[in-house]
Amino acid sequence: MAKRLNGNCPLAFLPSCLLAPSPFCLITKGVTPMYASIGNGTLLSGGFSSISNGLQALGMASIELGIDREYRVAAIKPTAEKPNFVLASESVVQEYKKHLEQNGVKISAILMGNNFNAPDLAAELNWVIKTVQIADVLGIRAIRIDAIMSGEREMSLEKRQSHFAECVHKILDSTASSDVAMGIENHGFQGNDPDFLDGVFASVGSQRLGLTMDMGNFYWAGHPLDKVYKILEHFAPVAKHTHVKNIAYPEAVRNKPRQLGWEYGKYVCPIPDGDIDIAKVAGFLKKAGYKGGLNIEDESLGKFTKEERANILKRDAEHIKSILGE
């Protein structure tokens, strides 16, 4: 019988390959469909003058693209006249598509900071619906949606699951001709509860809904490291997008439960320096057939000087690319 997590999550046993000394056992050069990517906000936090310059410095060609509620997105090579694009019309979406092609940039996913318990829920859902339509035109296959909802801690688990699932159903029904997937990020209180996620996925029952797998957030949420790997392996088959970050906790607390967000600002670290074996998690994803970006979201940059941040991101990028054999 499969093991179960928190009473509801069936778990397969770890493949023996993943327990082998080599961290690269499932990632072979020229075989993996995964690729290195980075959030445009993270990239610019490295002190680069533009997305184009940052990607060139890191030897990368893919970003996760943030979009605001006015449909504003960053230009790859901004100018004084055109620092960004507002994708509120079909003509500007087509203009941005050409802009991406001219600059040789692939978008791994669109990043949204939605709130499915916002006071104006209809407007919030319309924002996601239109963003799905924009993604379709741009050839982007995934959208990161947020798990965090206003007032979530005052609602029962069942109420939160049913409400979130109802919102997703409305988006899916309104974009039925699309194959753009939505990945709920394991973010915040309810997003890092495997029972919440499993319940929503079961209720919605669509291949277009899955997880934006944040490799550091389950650890941030207080799950012991050994359990984090089991959770990540469990959700690998429904991964639609990823965020890669890392934390270096003292050895004495790594495999003990901790409070949500315990000492995160102190122990968040560059991706190669943390406790989470990113190659091992990439192995889970490869085995599950994931085809998408390993997207850098290094939240340790604020601990370093502006002069140091670019080099931190270069180390992050080299670490991800070495795992992928790039």
GROMACS .gro file of C-alpha atoms in nm:
model
  326
    1MET     CA    1   0.000   0.000   0.000
    2ALA     CA    2   0.123   0.351  -0.081
    3LYS     CA    3   0.220   0.570   0.210
    4ARG     CA    4  -0.012   0.859   0.288
    5LEU     CA    5   0.077   1.213   0.388
    6ASN     CA    6  -0.144   1.401   0.636
    7GLY     CA    7  -0.399   1.124   0.590
    8ASN     CA    8  -0.490   1.222   0.234
    9CYS     CA    9  -0.185   1.229   0.006
   10PRO     CA   10  -0.087   0.891  -0.145
   11LEU     CA   11   0.289   0.873  -0.187
   12ALA     CA   12   0.510   0.645  -0.390
   13PHE     CA   13   0.836   0.526  -0.237
   14LEU     CA   14   1.144   0.716  -0.352
   15PRO     CA   15   1.307   0.556  -0.657
   16SER     CA   16   1.640   0.397  -0.568
   17CYS     CA   17   1.812   0.618  -0.827
   18LEU     CA   18   1.717   0.925  -0.625
   19LEU     CA   19   1.889   0.779  -0.321
   20ALA     CA   20   2.214   0.720  -0.509
   21PRO     CA   21   2.521   0.933  -0.439
   22SER     CA   22   2.510   1.114  -0.774
   23PRO     CA   23   2.257   1.400  -0.778
   24PHE     CA   24   2.239   1.390  -1.159
   25CYS     CA   25   2.110   1.035  -1.203
   26LEU     CA   26   1.789   1.133  -1.384
   27ILE     CA   27   1.910   1.445  -1.563
   28THR     CA   28   2.105   1.359  -1.876
   29LYS     CA   29   2.240   1.609  -2.126
   30GLY     CA   30   2.024   1.630  -2.436
   31VAL     CA   31   1.739   1.430  -2.280
   32THR     CA   32   1.560   1.651  -2.030
   33PRO     CA   33   1.280   1.870  -2.169
   34MET     CA   34   1.332   2.113  -1.882
   35TYR     CA   35   1.522   2.438  -1.921
   36ALA     CA   36   1.660   2.719  -1.705
   37SER     CA   37   1.440   3.025  -1.651
   38ILE     CA   38   1.425   3.320  -1.411
   39GLY     CA   39   1.157   3.557  -1.286
   40ASN     CA   40   1.187   3.899  -1.449
   41GLY     CA   41   1.162   4.066  -1.107
   42THR     CA   42   1.437   3.846  -0.966
   43LEU     CA   43   1.655   3.915  -1.268
   44LEU     CA   44   1.624   4.292  -1.240
   45SER     CA   45   1.692   4.268  -0.864
   46GLY     CA   46   2.037   4.150  -0.967
   47GLY     CA   47   2.117   4.503  -1.078
   48PHE     CA   48   2.106   4.442  -1.452
   49SER     CA   49   2.000   4.737  -1.665
   50SER     CA   50   1.744   4.535  -1.858
   51ILE     CA   51   1.603   4.186  -1.895
   52SER     CA   52   1.805   4.148  -2.214
   53ASN     CA   53   2.133   4.238  -2.043
   54GLY     CA   54   2.057   4.014  -1.747
   55LEU     CA   55   1.975   3.711  -1.960
   56GLN     CA   56   2.290   3.764  -2.162
   57ALA     CA   57   2.501   3.782  -1.846
   58LEU     CA   58   2.347   3.461  -1.710
   59GLY     CA   59   2.359   3.273  -2.040
   60MET     CA   60   1.982   3.220  -2.036
   61ALA     CA   61   1.694   3.286  -2.274
   62SER     CA   62   1.379   3.238  -2.067
   63ILE     CA   63   1.189   3.439  -1.806
   64GLU     CA   64   0.879   3.410  -1.595
   65LEU     CA   65   0.683   3.724  -1.683
   66GLY     CA   66   0.494   3.923  -1.420
   67ILE     CA   67   0.168   4.090  -1.521
   68ASP     CA   68  -0.025   4.349  -1.318
   69ARG     CA   69  -0.397   4.421  -1.308
   70GLU     CA   70  -0.362   4.674  -1.591
   71TYR     CA   71  -0.198   4.397  -1.802
   72ARG     CA   72   0.137   4.577  -1.785
   73VAL     CA   73   0.445   4.364  -1.856
   74ALA     CA   74   0.815   4.443  -1.879
   75ALA     CA   75   0.994   4.521  -2.203
   76ILE     CA   76   1.292   4.298  -2.278
   77LYS     CA   77   1.488   4.598  -2.407
   78PRO     CA   78   1.313   4.901  -2.257
   79THR     CA   79   1.343   5.247  -2.404
   80ALA     CA   80   1.242   5.587  -2.269
   81GLU     CA   81   0.942   5.579  -2.500
   82LYS     CA   82   0.858   5.213  -2.433
   83PRO     CA   83   0.960   5.097  -2.082
   84ASN     CA   84   0.682   4.838  -2.081
   85PHE     CA   85   0.384   4.705  -2.272
   86VAL     CA   86   0.019   4.714  -2.166
   87LEU     CA   87  -0.139   4.400  -2.311
   88ALA     CA   88  -0.496   4.529  -2.293
   89SER     CA   89  -0.558   4.514  -2.667
   90GLU     CA   90  -0.502   4.253  -2.935
   91SER     CA   91  -0.271   4.483  -3.130
   92VAL     CA   92  -0.036   4.536  -2.834
   93VAL     CA   93  -0.033   4.163  -2.758
   94GLN     CA   94   0.078   4.100  -3.116
   95GLU     CA   95   0.338   4.377  -3.084
   96TYR     CA   96   0.474   4.216  -2.767
   97LYS     CA   97   0.483   3.875  -2.935
   98LYS     CA   98   0.703   4.022  -3.207
   99HIS     CA   99   0.915   4.194  -2.938
  100LEU     CA  100   0.980   3.858  -2.770
  101GLU     CA  101   1.067   3.692  -3.100
  102GLN     CA  102   1.303   3.971  -3.202
  103ASN     CA  103   1.488   3.942  -2.871
  104GLY     CA  104   1.495   3.561  -2.867
  105VAL     CA  105   1.319   3.532  -2.530
  106LYS     CA  106   1.093   3.246  -2.425
  107ILE     CA  107   0.833   3.299  -2.151
  108SER     CA  108   0.820   2.998  -1.919
  109ALA     CA  109   0.501   3.122  -1.749
  110ILE     CA  110   0.307   3.434  -1.657
  111LEU     CA  111   0.314   3.529  -1.288
  112MET     CA  112  -0.011   3.656  -1.135
  113GLY     CA  113  -0.075   3.775  -0.779
  114ASN     CA  114  -0.447   3.699  -0.778
  115ASN     CA  115  -0.670   3.691  -0.470
  116PHE     CA  116  -0.967   3.456  -0.508
  117ASN     CA  117  -1.139   3.615  -0.208
  118ALA     CA  118  -1.101   3.975  -0.326
  119PRO     CA  119  -1.389   4.219  -0.260
  120ASP     CA  120  -1.447   4.246  -0.636
  121LEU     CA  121  -1.416   3.878  -0.721
  122ALA     CA  122  -1.564   3.918  -1.069
  123ALA     CA  123  -1.287   4.162  -1.164
  124GLU     CA  124  -1.025   3.927  -1.020
  125LEU     CA  125  -1.155   3.634  -1.223
  126ASN     CA  126  -1.177   3.845  -1.538
  127TRP     CA  127  -0.811   3.940  -1.491
  128VAL     CA  128  -0.714   3.573  -1.488
  129ILE     CA  129  -0.944   3.488  -1.780
  130LYS     CA  130  -0.799   3.763  -1.998
  131THR     CA  131  -0.445   3.664  -1.898
  132VAL     CA  132  -0.514   3.308  -2.011
  133GLN     CA  133  -0.627   3.449  -2.345
  134ILE     CA  134  -0.312   3.662  -2.369
  135ALA     CA  135  -0.096   3.360  -2.288
  136ASP     CA  136  -0.265   3.167  -2.567
  137VAL     CA  137  -0.173   3.430  -2.824
  138LEU     CA  138   0.185   3.453  -2.697
  139GLY     CA  139   0.230   3.076  -2.696
  140ILE     CA  140   0.283   3.061  -2.318
  141ARG     CA  141   0.172   2.729  -2.175
  142ALA     CA  142   0.134   2.806  -1.803
  143ILE     CA  143   0.021   3.073  -1.559
  144ARG     CA  144   0.123   3.090  -1.195
  145ILE     CA  145  -0.181   3.165  -0.980
  146ASP     CA  146  -0.164   3.243  -0.610
  147ALA     CA  147  -0.305   3.024  -0.335
  148ILE     CA  148  -0.328   3.310  -0.086
  149MET     CA  149  -0.680   3.444  -0.026
  150SER     CA  150  -0.800   3.726   0.197
  151GLY     CA  151  -0.947   3.586   0.519
  152GLU     CA  152  -0.833   3.232   0.451
  153ARG     CA  153  -0.748   3.161   0.815
  154GLU     CA  154  -1.106   3.240   0.918
  155MET     CA  155  -1.250   2.980   0.678
  156SER     CA  156  -1.267   2.603   0.723
  157LEU     CA  157  -1.053   2.382   0.500
  158GLU     CA  158  -1.361   2.254   0.318
  159LYS     CA  159  -1.494   2.605   0.257
  160ARG     CA  160  -1.158   2.726   0.127
  161GLN     CA  161  -1.125   2.428  -0.105
  162SER     CA  162  -1.476   2.460  -0.247
  163HIS     CA  163  -1.445   2.837  -0.295
  164PHE     CA  164  -1.107   2.813  -0.467
  165ALA     CA  165  -1.227   2.528  -0.689
  166GLU     CA  166  -1.538   2.724  -0.787
  167CYS     CA  167  -1.319   3.015  -0.898
  168VAL     CA  168  -1.102   2.785  -1.106
  169HIS     CA  169  -1.408   2.623  -1.266
  170LYS     CA  170  -1.533   2.967  -1.376
  171ILE     CA  171  -1.198   3.043  -1.539
  172LEU     CA  172  -1.184   2.706  -1.712
  173ASP     CA  173  -1.540   2.739  -1.839
  174SER     CA  174  -1.463   3.084  -1.980
  175THR     CA  175  -1.147   2.962  -2.156
  176ALA     CA  176  -1.267   2.621  -2.268
  177SER     CA  177  -1.092   2.640  -2.606
  178SER     CA  178  -0.753   2.706  -2.443
  179ASP     CA  179  -0.494   2.455  -2.330
  180VAL     CA  180  -0.306   2.706  -2.112
  181ALA     CA  181  -0.255   2.552  -1.768
  182MET     CA  182  -0.282   2.721  -1.431
  183GLY     CA  183  -0.038   2.625  -1.159
  184ILE     CA  184  -0.134   2.709  -0.801
  185GLU     CA  185   0.183   2.809  -0.620
  186ASN     CA  186   0.236   2.646  -0.283
  187HIS     CA  187   0.250   2.990  -0.126
  188GLY     CA  188   0.151   3.111   0.218
  189PHE     CA  189  -0.059   2.936   0.482
  190GLN     CA  190  -0.309   2.738   0.277
  191GLY     CA  191  -0.090   2.696  -0.030
  192ASN     CA  192   0.164   2.494   0.168
  193ASP     CA  193  -0.102   2.260   0.308
  194PRO     CA  194  -0.091   1.944   0.094
  195ASP     CA  195  -0.447   1.858   0.200
  196PHE     CA  196  -0.573   2.192   0.066
  197LEU     CA  197  -0.398   2.138  -0.267
  198ASP     CA  198  -0.509   1.777  -0.306
  199GLY     CA  199  -0.868   1.873  -0.231
  200VAL     CA  200  -0.871   2.151  -0.491
  201PHE     CA  201  -0.711   1.933  -0.757
  202ALA     CA  202  -0.959   1.652  -0.690
  203SER     CA  203  -1.256   1.888  -0.694
  204VAL     CA  204  -1.157   2.058  -1.020
  205GLY     CA  205  -1.039   1.743  -1.196
  206SER     CA  206  -0.883   1.918  -1.496
  207GLN     CA  207  -0.548   1.863  -1.665
  208ARG     CA  208  -0.532   2.240  -1.698
  209LEU     CA  209  -0.495   2.283  -1.322
  210GLY     CA  210  -0.188   2.182  -1.131
  211LEU     CA  211   0.094   2.317  -0.917
  212THR     CA  212   0.351   2.589  -0.956
  213MET     CA  213   0.600   2.389  -0.754
  214ASP     CA  214   0.798   2.619  -0.528
  215MET     CA  215   1.083   2.397  -0.415
  216GLY     CA  216   1.155   2.606  -0.106
  217ASN     CA  217   0.812   2.698   0.024
  218PHE     CA  218   0.710   2.368   0.182
  219TYR     CA  219   1.038   2.387   0.376
  220TRP     CA  220   0.965   2.752   0.463
  221ALA     CA  221   0.625   2.642   0.591
  222GLY     CA  222   0.785   2.424   0.858
  223HIS     CA  223   0.774   2.077   0.704
  224PRO     CA  224   1.082   1.868   0.796
  225LEU     CA  225   1.325   1.824   0.506
  226ASP     CA  226   1.261   1.451   0.462
  227LYS     CA  227   0.889   1.522   0.440
  228VAL     CA  228   0.948   1.807   0.195
  229TYR     CA  229   1.098   1.562  -0.055
  230LYS     CA  230   0.798   1.331  -0.018
  231ILE     CA  231   0.557   1.620  -0.072
  232LEU     CA  232   0.746   1.741  -0.379
  233GLU     CA  233   0.758   1.392  -0.528
  234HIS     CA  234   0.387   1.350  -0.464
  235PHE     CA  235   0.300   1.670  -0.652
  236ALA     CA  236   0.552   1.631  -0.936
  237PRO     CA  237   0.294   1.469  -1.169
  238VAL     CA  238   0.075   1.783  -1.154
  239ALA     CA  239   0.356   2.039  -1.184
  240LYS     CA  240   0.285   2.306  -1.446
  241HIS     CA  241   0.565   2.550  -1.355
  242THR     CA  242   0.833   2.585  -1.087
  243HIS     CA  243   1.005   2.832  -0.857
  244VAL     CA  244   1.353   2.745  -0.735
  245LYS     CA  245   1.479   2.889  -0.408
  246ASN     CA  246   1.669   2.748  -0.112
  247ILE     CA  247   1.716   2.772   0.264
  248ALA     CA  248   2.011   2.668   0.482
  249TYR     CA  249   1.870   2.588   0.825
  250PRO     CA  250   2.090   2.470   1.114
  251GLU     CA  251   2.133   2.093   1.100
  252ALA     CA  252   1.958   2.051   1.434
  253VAL     CA  253   1.625   2.178   1.297
  254ARG     CA  254   1.626   2.052   0.937
  255ASN     CA  255   1.420   1.744   1.007
  256LYS     CA  256   1.204   1.889   1.282
  257PRO     CA  257   0.868   2.066   1.241
  258ARG     CA  258   0.902   2.444   1.263
  259GLN     CA  259   0.664   2.738   1.276
  260LEU     CA  260   0.547   2.881   0.945
  261GLY     CA  261   0.826   3.098   0.804
  262TRP     CA  262   1.059   3.035   1.099
  263GLU     CA  263   1.373   3.257   1.072
  264TYR     CA  264   1.338   3.268   0.693
  265GLY     CA  265   1.506   3.604   0.652
  266LYS     CA  266   1.807   3.475   0.843
  267TYR     CA  267   1.849   3.142   0.665
  268VAL     CA  268   1.728   3.199   0.307
  269CYS     CA  269   2.033   3.157   0.085
  270PRO     CA  270   2.159   3.132  -0.274
  271ILE     CA  271   2.024   2.826  -0.452
  272PRO     CA  272   2.348   2.619  -0.454
  273ASP     CA  273   2.406   2.673  -0.080
  274GLY     CA  274   2.084   2.543   0.074
  275ASP     CA  275   1.957   2.220   0.224
  276ILE     CA  276   1.723   2.127  -0.061
  277ASP     CA  277   1.886   1.909  -0.326
  278ILE     CA  278   1.752   2.076  -0.641
  279ALA     CA  279   1.887   1.799  -0.863
  280LYS     CA  280   1.687   1.545  -0.664
  281VAL     CA  281   1.368   1.748  -0.707
  282ALA     CA  282   1.442   1.790  -1.079
  283GLY     CA  283   1.463   1.412  -1.090
  284PHE     CA  284   1.111   1.386  -0.950
  285LEU     CA  285   0.991   1.626  -1.218
  286LYS     CA  286   1.168   1.447  -1.502
  287LYS     CA  287   1.029   1.111  -1.396
  288ALA     CA  288   0.680   1.265  -1.390
  289GLY     CA  289   0.722   1.399  -1.744
  290TYR     CA  290   0.740   1.768  -1.658
  291LYS     CA  291   0.825   1.986  -1.957
  292GLY     CA  292   0.892   2.341  -1.849
  293GLY     CA  293   1.127   2.583  -1.681
  294LEU     CA  294   1.325   2.548  -1.362
  295ASN     CA  295   1.259   2.908  -1.269
  296ILE     CA  296   1.502   3.093  -1.042
  297GLU     CA  297   1.338   3.288  -0.760
  298ASP     CA  298   1.628   3.363  -0.527
  299GLU     CA  299   1.487   3.553  -0.229
  300SER     CA  300   1.825   3.585  -0.061
  301LEU     CA  301   1.936   3.874  -0.284
  302GLY     CA  302   1.834   4.134  -0.027
  303LYS     CA  303   2.104   4.001   0.207
  304PHE     CA  304   2.376   4.103  -0.038
  305THR     CA  305   2.508   4.431  -0.171
  306LYS     CA  306   2.398   4.552  -0.513
  307GLU     CA  307   2.745   4.468  -0.640
  308GLU     CA  308   2.721   4.108  -0.516
  309ARG     CA  309   2.373   4.026  -0.645
  310ALA     CA  310   2.464   3.974  -1.010
  311ASN     CA  311   2.727   3.718  -0.911
  312ILE     CA  312   2.478   3.540  -0.685
  313LEU     CA  313   2.238   3.504  -0.979
  314LYS     CA  314   2.522   3.382  -1.201
  315ARG     CA  315   2.596   3.109  -0.947
  316ASP     CA  316   2.226   3.021  -0.931
  317ALA     CA  317   2.205   2.999  -1.309
  318GLU     CA  318   2.516   2.784  -1.339
  319HIS     CA  319   2.380   2.549  -1.073
  320ILE     CA  320   2.049   2.503  -1.256
  321LYS     CA  321   2.217   2.466  -1.594
  322SER     CA  322   2.461   2.208  -1.458
  323ILE     CA  323   2.169   2.001  -1.327
  324LEU     CA  324   2.004   2.018  -1.669
  325GLY     CA  325   2.325   1.948  -1.857
  326GLU     CA  326   2.309   2.281  -2.040
   0.00000   0.00000   0.00000
